[in-house]
Coordinates of C-alpha atoms in Angstrom, one line a residue:
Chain A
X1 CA -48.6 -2.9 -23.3
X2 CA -47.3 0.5 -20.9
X3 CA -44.8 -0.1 -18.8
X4 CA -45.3 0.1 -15.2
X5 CA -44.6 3.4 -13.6
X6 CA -43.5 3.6 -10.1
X7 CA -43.6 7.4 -8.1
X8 CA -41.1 8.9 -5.9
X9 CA -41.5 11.3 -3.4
X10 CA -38.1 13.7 -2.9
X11 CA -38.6 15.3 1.3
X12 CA -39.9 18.6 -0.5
X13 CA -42.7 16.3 -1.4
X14 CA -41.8 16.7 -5.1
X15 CA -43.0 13.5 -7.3
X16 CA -40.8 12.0 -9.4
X17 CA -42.5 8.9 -12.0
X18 CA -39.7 6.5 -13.0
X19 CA -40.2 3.3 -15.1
X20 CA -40.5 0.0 -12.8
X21 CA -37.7 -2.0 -14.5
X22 CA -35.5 1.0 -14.5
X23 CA -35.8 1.6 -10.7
X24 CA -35.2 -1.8 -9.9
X25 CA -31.8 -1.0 -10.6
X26 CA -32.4 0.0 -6.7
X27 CA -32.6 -2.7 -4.6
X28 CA -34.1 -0.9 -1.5
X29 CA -37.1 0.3 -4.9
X30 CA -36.6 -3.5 -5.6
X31 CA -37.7 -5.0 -1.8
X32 CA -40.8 -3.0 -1.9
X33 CA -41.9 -4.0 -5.4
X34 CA -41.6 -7.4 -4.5
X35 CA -43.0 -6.9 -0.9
X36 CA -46.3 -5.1 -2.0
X37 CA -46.1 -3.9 -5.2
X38 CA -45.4 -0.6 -4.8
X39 CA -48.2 1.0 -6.0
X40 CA -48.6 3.6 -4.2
X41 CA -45.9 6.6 -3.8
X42 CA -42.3 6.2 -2.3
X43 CA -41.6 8.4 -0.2
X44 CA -37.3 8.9 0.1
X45 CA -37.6 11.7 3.0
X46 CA -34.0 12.2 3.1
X47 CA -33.4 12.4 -0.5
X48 CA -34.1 16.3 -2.1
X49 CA -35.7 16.7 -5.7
X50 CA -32.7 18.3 -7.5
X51 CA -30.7 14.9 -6.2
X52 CA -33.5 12.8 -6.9
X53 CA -33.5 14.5 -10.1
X54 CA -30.3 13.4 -10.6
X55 CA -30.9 9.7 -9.2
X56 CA -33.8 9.6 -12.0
X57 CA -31.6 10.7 -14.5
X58 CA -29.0 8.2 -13.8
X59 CA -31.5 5.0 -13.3
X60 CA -32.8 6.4 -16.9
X61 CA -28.9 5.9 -18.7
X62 CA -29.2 4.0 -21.7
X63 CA -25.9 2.7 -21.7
X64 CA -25.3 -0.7 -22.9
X65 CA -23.5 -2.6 -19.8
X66 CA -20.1 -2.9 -20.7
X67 CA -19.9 1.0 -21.0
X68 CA -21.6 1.5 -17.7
X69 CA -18.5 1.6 -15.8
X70 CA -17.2 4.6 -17.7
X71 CA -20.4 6.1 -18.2
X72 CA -20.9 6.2 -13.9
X73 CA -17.7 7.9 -13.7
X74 CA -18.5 10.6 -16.1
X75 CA -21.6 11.0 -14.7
X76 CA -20.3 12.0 -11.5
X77 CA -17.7 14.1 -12.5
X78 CA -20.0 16.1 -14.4
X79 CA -21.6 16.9 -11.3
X80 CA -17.9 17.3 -9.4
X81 CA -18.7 19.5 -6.3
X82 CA -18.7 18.0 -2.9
X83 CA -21.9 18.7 -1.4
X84 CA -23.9 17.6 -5.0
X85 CA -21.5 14.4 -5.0
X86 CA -22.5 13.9 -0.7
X87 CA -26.4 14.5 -1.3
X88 CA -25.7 11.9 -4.3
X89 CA -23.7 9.4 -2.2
X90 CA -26.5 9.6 0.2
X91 CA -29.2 9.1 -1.8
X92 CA -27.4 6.4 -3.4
X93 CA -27.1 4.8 0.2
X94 CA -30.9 5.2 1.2
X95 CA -31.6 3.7 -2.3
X96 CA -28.9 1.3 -2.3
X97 CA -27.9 1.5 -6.0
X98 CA -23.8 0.5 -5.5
X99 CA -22.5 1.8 -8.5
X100 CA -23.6 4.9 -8.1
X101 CA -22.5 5.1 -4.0
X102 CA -18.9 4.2 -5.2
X103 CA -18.7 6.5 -8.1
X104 CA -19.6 9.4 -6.2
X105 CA -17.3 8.8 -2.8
X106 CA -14.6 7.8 -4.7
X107 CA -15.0 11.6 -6.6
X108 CA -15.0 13.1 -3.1
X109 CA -12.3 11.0 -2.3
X110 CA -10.2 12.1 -5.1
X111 CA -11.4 16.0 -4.6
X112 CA -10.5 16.0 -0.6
X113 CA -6.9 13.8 -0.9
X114 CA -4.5 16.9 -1.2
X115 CA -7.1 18.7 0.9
X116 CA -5.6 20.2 4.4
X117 CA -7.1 20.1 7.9
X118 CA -9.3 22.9 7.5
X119 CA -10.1 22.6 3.7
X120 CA -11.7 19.1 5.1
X121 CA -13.4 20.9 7.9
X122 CA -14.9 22.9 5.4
X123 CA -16.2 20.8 2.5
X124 CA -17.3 18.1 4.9
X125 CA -18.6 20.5 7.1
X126 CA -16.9 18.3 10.6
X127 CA -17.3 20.2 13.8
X128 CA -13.9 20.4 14.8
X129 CA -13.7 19.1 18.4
X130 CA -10.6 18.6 18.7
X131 CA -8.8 20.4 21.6
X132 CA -5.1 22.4 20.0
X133 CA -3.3 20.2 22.5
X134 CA -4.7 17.2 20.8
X135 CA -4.3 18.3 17.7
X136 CA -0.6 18.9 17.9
X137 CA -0.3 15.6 19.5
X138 CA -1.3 14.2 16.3
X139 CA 0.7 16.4 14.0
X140 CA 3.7 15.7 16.2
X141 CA 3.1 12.0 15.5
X142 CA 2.6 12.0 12.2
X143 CA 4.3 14.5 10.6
X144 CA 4.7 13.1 7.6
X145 CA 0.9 13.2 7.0
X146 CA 0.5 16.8 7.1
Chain B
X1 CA -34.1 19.8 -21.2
X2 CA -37.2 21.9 -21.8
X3 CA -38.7 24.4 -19.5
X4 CA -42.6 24.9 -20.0
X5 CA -44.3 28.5 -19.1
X6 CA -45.3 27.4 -15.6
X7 CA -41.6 26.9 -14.5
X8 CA -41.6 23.5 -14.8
X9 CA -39.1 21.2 -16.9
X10 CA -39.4 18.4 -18.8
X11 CA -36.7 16.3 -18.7
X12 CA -35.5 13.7 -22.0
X13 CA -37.6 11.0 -20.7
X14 CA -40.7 12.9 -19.8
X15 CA -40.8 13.4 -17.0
X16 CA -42.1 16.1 -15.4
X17 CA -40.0 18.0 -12.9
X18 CA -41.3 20.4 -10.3
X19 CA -39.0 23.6 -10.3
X20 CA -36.2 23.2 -8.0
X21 CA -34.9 25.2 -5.3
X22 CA -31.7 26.9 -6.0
X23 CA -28.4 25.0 -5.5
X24 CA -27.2 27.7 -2.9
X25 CA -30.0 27.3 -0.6
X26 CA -29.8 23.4 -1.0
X27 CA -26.5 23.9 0.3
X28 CA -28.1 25.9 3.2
X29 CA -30.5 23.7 4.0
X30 CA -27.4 20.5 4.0
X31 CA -25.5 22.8 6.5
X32 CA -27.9 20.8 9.5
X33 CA -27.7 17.3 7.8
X34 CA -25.1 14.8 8.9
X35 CA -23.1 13.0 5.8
X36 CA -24.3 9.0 7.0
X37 CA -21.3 7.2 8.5
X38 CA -21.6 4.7 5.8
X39 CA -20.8 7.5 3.1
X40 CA -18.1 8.5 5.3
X41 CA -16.2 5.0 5.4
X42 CA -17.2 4.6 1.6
X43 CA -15.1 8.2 1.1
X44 CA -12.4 7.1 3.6
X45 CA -11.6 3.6 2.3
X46 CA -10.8 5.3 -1.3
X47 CA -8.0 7.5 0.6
X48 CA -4.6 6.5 1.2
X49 CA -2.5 7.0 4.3
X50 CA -1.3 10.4 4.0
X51 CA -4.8 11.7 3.8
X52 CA -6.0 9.4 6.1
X53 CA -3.7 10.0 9.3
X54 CA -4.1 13.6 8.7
X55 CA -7.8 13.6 8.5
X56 CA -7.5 11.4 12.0
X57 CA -7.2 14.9 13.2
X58 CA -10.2 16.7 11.7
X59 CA -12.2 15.2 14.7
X60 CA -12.7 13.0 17.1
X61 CA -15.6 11.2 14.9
X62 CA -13.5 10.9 12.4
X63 CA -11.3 9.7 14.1
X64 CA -12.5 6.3 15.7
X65 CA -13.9 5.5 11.9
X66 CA -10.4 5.4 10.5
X67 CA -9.3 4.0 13.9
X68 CA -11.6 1.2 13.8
X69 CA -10.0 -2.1 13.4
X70 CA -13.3 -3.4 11.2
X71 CA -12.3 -0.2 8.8
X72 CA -8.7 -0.8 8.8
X73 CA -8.9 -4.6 8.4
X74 CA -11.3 -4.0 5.2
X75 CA -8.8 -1.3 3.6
X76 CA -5.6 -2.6 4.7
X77 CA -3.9 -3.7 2.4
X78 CA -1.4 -7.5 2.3
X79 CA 1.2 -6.8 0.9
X80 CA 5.0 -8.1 0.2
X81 CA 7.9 -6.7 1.8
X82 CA 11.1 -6.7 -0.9
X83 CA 14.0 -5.0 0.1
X84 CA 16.9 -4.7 -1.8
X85 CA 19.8 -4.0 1.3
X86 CA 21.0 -0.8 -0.5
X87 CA 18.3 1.0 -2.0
X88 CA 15.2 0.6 1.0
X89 CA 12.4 -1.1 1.3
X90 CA 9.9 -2.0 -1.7
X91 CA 6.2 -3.2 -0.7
X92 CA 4.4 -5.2 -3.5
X93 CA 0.7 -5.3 -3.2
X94 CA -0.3 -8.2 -5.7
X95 CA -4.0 -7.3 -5.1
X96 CA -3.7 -3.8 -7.2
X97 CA -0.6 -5.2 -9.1
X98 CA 2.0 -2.7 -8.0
X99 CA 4.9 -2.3 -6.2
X100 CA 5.7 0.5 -3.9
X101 CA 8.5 2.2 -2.3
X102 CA 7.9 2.5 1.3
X103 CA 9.2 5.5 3.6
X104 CA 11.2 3.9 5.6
X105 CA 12.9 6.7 8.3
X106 CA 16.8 4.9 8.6
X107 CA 17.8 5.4 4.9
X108 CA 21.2 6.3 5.1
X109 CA 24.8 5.7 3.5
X110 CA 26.1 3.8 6.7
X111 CA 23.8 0.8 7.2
X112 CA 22.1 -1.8 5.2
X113 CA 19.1 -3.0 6.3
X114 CA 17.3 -6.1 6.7
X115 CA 13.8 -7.2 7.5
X116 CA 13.7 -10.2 10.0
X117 CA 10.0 -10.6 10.4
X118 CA 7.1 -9.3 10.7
X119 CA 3.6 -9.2 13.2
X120 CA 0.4 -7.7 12.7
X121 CA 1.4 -5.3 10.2
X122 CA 4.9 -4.3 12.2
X123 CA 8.0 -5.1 10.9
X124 CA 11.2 -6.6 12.2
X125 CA 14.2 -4.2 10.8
X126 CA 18.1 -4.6 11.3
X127 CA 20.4 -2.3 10.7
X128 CA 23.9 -3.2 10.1
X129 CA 26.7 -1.3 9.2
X130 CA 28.0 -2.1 6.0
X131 CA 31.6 -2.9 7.0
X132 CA 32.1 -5.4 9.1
X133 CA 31.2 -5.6 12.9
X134 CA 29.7 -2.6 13.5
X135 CA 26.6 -2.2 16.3
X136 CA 23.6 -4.0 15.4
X137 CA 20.7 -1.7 15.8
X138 CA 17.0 -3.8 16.2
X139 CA 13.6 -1.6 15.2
X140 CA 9.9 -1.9 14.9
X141 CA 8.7 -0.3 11.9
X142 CA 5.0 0.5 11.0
X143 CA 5.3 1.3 7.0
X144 CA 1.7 2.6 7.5
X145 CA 1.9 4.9 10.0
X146 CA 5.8 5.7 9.8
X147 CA 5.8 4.9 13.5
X148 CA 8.7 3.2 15.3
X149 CA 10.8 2.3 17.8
X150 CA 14.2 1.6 18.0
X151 CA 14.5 -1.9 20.4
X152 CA 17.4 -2.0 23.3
X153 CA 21.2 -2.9 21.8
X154 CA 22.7 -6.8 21.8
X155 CA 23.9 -7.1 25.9
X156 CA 27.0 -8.9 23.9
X157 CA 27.8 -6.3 20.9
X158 CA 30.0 -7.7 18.8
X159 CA 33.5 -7.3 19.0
X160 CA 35.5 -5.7 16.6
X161 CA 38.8 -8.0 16.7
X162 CA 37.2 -11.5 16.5
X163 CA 35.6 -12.9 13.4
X164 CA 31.9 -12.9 14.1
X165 CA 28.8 -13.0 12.2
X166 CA 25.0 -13.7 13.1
X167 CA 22.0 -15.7 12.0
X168 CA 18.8 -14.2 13.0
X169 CA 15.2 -15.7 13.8
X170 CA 12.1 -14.2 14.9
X171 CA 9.1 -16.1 16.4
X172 CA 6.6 -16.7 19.9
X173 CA 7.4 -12.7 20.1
X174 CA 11.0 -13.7 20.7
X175 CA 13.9 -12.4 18.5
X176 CA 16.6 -14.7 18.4
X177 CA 20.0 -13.7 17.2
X178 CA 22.9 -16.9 17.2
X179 CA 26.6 -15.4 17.0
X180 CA 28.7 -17.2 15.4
X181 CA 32.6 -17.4 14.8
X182 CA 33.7 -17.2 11.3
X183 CA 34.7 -20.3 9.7
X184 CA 38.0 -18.1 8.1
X185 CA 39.1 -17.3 11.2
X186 CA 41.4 -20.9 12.4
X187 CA 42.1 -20.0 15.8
X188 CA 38.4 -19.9 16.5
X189 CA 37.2 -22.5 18.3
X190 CA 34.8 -21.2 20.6
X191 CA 31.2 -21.6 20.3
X192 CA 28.2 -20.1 18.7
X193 CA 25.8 -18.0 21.5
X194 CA 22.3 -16.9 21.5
X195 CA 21.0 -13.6 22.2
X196 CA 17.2 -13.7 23.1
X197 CA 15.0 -10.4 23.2
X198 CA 11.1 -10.9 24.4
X199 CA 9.0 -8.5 22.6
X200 CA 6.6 -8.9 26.1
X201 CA 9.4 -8.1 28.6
X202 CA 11.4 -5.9 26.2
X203 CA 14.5 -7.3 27.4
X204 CA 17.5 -9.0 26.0
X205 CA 18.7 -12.2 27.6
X206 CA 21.6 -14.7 26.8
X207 CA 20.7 -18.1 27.6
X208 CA 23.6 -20.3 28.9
X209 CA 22.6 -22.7 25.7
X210 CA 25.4 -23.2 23.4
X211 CA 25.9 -25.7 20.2
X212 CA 28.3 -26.5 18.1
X213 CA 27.1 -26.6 14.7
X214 CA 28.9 -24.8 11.9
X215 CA 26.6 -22.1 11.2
X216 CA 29.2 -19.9 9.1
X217 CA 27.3 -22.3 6.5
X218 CA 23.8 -20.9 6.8
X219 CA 22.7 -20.3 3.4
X220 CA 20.4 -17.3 4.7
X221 CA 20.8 -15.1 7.8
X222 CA 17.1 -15.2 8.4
X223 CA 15.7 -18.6 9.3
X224 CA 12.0 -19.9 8.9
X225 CA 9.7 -19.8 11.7
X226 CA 7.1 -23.2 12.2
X227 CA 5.4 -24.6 14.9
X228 CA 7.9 -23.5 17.5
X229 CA 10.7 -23.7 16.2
X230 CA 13.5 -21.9 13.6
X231 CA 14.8 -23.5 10.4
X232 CA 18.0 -22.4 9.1
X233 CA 19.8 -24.3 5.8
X234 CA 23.0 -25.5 5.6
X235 CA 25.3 -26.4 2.8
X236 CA 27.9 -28.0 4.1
X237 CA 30.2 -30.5 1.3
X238 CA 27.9 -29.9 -1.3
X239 CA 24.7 -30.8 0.8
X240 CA 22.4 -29.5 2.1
X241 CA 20.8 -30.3 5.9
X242 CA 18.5 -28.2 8.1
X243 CA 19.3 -26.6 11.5
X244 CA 16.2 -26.4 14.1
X245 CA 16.2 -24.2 16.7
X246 CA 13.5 -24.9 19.7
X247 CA 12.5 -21.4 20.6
X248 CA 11.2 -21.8 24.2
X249 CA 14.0 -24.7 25.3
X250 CA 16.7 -22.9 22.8
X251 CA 17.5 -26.5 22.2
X252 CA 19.3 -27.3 18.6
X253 CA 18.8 -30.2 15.9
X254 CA 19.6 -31.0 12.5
X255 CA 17.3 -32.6 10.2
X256 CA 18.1 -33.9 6.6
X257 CA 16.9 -31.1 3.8
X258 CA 15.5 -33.1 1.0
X259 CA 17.5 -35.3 -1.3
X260 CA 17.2 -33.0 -4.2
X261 CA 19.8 -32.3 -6.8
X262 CA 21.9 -29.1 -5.7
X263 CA 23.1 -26.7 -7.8
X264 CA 26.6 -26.3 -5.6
X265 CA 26.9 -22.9 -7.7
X266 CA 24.0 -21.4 -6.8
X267 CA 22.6 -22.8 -3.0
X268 CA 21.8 -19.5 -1.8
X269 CA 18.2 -19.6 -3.9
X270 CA 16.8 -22.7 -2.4
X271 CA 14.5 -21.4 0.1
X272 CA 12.9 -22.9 3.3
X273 CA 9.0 -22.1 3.9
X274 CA 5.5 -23.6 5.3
X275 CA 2.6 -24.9 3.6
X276 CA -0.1 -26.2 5.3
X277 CA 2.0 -26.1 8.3
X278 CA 4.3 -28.0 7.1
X279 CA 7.9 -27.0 6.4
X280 CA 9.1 -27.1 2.6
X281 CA 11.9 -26.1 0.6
X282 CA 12.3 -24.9 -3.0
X283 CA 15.2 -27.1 -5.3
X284 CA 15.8 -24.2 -8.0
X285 CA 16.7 -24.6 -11.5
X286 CA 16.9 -21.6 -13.7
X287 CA 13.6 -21.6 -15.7
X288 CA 11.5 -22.6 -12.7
X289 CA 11.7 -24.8 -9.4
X290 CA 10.6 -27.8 -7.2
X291 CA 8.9 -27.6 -4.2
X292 CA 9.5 -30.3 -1.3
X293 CA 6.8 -31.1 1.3
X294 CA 7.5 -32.7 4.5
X295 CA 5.2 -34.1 6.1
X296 CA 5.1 -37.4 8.8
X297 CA 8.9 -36.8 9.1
X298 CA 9.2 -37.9 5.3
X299 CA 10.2 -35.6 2.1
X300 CA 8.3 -35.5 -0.9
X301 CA 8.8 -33.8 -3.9
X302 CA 4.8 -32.1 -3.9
X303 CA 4.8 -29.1 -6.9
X304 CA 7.4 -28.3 -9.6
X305 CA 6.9 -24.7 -11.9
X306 CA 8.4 -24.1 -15.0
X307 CA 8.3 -20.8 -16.0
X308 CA 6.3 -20.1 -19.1
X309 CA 8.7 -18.1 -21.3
X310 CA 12.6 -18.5 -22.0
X311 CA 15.2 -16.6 -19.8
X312 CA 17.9 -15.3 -22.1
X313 CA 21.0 -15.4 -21.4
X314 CA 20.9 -16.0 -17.8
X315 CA 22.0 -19.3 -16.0
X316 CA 21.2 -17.9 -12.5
X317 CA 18.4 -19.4 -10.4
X318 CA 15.4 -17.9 -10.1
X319 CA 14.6 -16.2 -6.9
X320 CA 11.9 -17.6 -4.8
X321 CA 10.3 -17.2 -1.5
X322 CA 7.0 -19.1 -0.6
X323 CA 4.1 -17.9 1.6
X324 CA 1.0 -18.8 3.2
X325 CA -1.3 -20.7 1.4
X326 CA 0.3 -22.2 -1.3
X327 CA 1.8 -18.5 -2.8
X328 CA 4.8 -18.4 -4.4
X329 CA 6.7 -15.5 -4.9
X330 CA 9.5 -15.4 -8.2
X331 CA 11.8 -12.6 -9.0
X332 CA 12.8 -12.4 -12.5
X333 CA 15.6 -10.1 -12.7
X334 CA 16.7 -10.9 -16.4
X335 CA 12.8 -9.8 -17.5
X336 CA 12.3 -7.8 -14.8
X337 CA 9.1 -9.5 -13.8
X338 CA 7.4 -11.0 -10.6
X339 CA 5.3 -14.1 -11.2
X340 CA 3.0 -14.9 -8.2
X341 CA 2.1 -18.7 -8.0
X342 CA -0.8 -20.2 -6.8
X343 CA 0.2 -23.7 -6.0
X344 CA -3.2 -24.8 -5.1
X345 CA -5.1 -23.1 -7.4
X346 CA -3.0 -23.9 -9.8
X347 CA -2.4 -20.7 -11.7
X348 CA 0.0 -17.5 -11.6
X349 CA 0.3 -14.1 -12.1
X350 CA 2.7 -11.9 -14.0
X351 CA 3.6 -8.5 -12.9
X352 CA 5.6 -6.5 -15.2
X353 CA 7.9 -3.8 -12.9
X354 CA 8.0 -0.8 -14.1
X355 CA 9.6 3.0 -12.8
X356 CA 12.6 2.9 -10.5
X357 CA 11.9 -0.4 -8.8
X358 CA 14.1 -3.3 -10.7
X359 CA 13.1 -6.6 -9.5
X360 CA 16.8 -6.6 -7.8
X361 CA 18.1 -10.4 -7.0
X362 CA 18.7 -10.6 -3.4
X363 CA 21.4 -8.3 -2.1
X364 CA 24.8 -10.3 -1.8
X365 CA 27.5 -9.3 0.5
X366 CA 30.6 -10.8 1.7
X367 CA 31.3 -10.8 5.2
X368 CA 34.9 -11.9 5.9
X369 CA 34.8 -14.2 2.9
X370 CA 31.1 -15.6 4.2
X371 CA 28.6 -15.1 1.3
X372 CA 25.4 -13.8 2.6
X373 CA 22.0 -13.0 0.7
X374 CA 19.8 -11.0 2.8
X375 CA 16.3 -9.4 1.3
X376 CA 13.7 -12.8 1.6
X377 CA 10.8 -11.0 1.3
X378 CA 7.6 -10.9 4.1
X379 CA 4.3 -10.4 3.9
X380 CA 2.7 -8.4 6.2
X381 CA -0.9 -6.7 6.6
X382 CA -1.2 -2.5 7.1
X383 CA -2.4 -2.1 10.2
X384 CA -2.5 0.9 12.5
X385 CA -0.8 -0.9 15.7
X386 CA 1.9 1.2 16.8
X387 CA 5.4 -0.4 17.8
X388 CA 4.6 0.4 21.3
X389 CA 1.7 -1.8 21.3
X390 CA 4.0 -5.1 21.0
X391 CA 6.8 -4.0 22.7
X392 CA 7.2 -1.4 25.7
X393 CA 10.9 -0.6 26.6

């Protein structure tokens, strides 16, 4: 008997075929198998195809369960810069697989701790709207911080 | 990974990829897309406070989601104040098993310092001089944010000729502070006086209330807040009994403690605490303790703990302070190891210290002959409230 092959769609429009019992490891993949069966194609329009890529490849670990833990951390920081680990996170969200969410914020976490105000600014690419005067009312306060 | 003629790759599994746009324009094309607020807190709630009040100022977005008491509340952490009067204040967070030493902005060689109490993640510091009768200096402390505020100086400072020493309470946003004549001093036979500051008004007063009770025998400085009122214990001949302070009348009582065994050498470790808003207190031994319930006016002996391994060579009591629901908190300072009890649950916890931190016993100090022990540890929740926000002065 074949397995049953679902088909995701990254926003490029690039498909992506993924074993069913594999991509039930998402539950937002899991809703709509058990709403309609998913035959047709899932479309993930905020999700590109080298993350989905990615997303594939990590649904398709063969990792027995009690090594997942440590094979999810590699995995991520295989893949240690910011914006990869951000597109990640997100497809992570819009697919809701958990593991995979934590793993990769906790890596940006890590990268951006000893990160300064503008290093921050940078990788997480924030529009800094801060007024100075603000700013320096929150340095002034905490000091220690910066 | 193979790549076929046309470009495209095949990846272990067989699956057929499409060729991919280079990884520098991706990151062109993410320059326009928004990281979703739910990856932001997921990143945020990984970072600790340094990162996080510094990132406050990266923008105002940022901003209100570390701000936001339903992201603080989910990261803060509950932790246990220890302090150790000489060497600052220690926080132990039994959820990730470690123990921390907090910054704490008054370390210096002139005053010990004691924690009366804490609110909504704020703590209640004293500072005292170490020799005797020096100013008493009152501060709100936020561990988290390194913010505080130094409260108004006692209306009655204490005076440097007479005997004097204090008992402290905190409670109903009131902090209560009883002076009290030393029992070593004969000619003294004046009474003991209240000093009330209201965290609301920011204000000391001195009620007209006096009492007469022998409080040079309060086992700890820092009484137990329940229901209304402050518990203090005696020991007075060999006994124990409780003093009760009425916070809003600032009228005083005595109840009986329970009729437990006392170790006369070693009184200073029974401890007063609630459970189940009730008010109980610990009979020590040295390998474990008794807890005493009372409830309907009546004592009953309720939980007793052995510890599960042999102290050597130590014939001290162990150290104990009880919390909320049913916790209780042991310092081992012969194995160096805290043991958090779950009463209720019936289970506890070992943490082995490690690094600079020795589980110290509780600071002693002698104060014109009057054996103190300050350092009964408080729990207290990080929050981002600042000092000002209880108390304006």
């Amino acid at each position: 008997m074949s397995k049953k092959t679902l088909t995701l769609m990254s926003k490029d429009k690039q498909l992506f075929n993924i074993e069913e019992h594999l991509a039930v490891q998402s539950v937002t993949i899991r809703n709509m198998v058990k709403e309609d069966g998913a035959s047709s194609v899932i479309p993930l329009p905020r999700v590109d195809s080298e993350t989905l890529a990615l997303v594939i490849e990590y649904l398709n670990r063969q990792q027995a369960p009690e090594e997942d833990e440590d094979y999810v951390k590699k995995f991520v920081d295989e893949r240690g810069e910011i914006p990869t680990l951000l597109e990640l996170a997100q497809a992570a969200l819009d697919l809701d697989i958990k593991k995979l969410m934590d793993a990769a914020c906790m890596k940006v976490a890590d990268l951006i701790k000893d990160f300064t105000l503008e290093e921050v600014r940078e990788a997480l690419r924030i529009e800094n709207d801060r007024t100075p005067e603000e700013e320096k009312a929150i340095r002034d306060e905490f000091q220690w911080a910066f | 990974m193979a790549r076929n003629n046309d470009g495209k790759r095949e990846t272990a599994c067989g699956i057929v990829v499409e060729p991919t746009p280079k990884r520098t324009k991706i990151h062109e094309s993410m320059e326009n897309t928004i990281i979703p607020d739910d990856v932001l807190r997921n990143i945020l709630s990984r970072l600790s406070a340094k990162p996080l009040m510094r990132f406050r100022c990266s923008s105002k977005h940022w901003n209100s989601l570390i701000t936001d008491p339903c992201f603080i509340n989910s990261i803060s952490r509950r932790m246990i104040l220890m302090h150790s009067g000489l060497t600052g204040l220690y926080a132990f967070d039994p959820k990730h098993q470690n123990i921390i030493k907090l910054t704490y902005p008054f370390e210096d060689q002139i005053h010990k310092c004691n924690v009366i109490g804490t609110l909504n993640g704020i703590v209640l510091l004293l500072l005292e001089k170490y020799y005797y009768g020096g100013p008493r200096i009152f501060i709100l402390y936020n561990p988290l944010t390194r913010a505080s505020k130094k409260l108004p100086s006692l209306p009655d400072p204490c005076c440097l000729l007479t005997a004097t020493t204090y008992a402290y309470g905190f409670g109903h946003g009131n902090i209560i502070t009883i002076r009290y004549p030393c029992h070593t001093c004969p000619s003294n036979n004046t009474y003991n006086k209240f000093n009330v500051f209201n965290l609301k008004k920011g204000s000391w007063t001195v009620p007209k209330t006096t009492f007469k009770f022998s409080t040079d025998l309060f086992v700890h400085q820092v009484g137990i807040f329940l229901n209304g009122f402050i518990h203090w214990i005696r020991f007075v001949s060999n006994k124990f009994d409780i003093v009760v302070l009425d916070v809003t009348e600032l009228v005083v009582s005595r109840i009986d403690a329970p009729r437990m065994k006392v170790d006369c050498y070693n009184p200073y470790f029974s401890v007063l605490g609630t459970l189940h808003g009730c008010l109980c207190m610990s009979s020590m031994w040295c390998n474990g303790f008794d807890l005493w319930v009372k409830e309907h006016d009546e004592w009953s002996k309720q939980y007793s703990f052995r510890l599960p391994f042999y102290r050597h060579g130590c014939d001290n009591c162990l150290d104990v302070s009880i919390f909320e629901e049913g916790r209780i908190l042991v310092k081992d300072e012969v194995s160096n190891q805290i043991i958090m009890c779950h009463l209720f649950e019936r289970y506890y916890d070992i943490f082995k210290c490690a690094g600079e931190m020795r589980v110290a016993n509780r600071f002693e100090y002698f104060e014109k002959g009057v054996k103190f022990l300050v350092g009964k540890p408080f729990e207290y929740v990080e929050s981002l409230l600042s000092p000002s926000d209880i108390c304006h002065v």
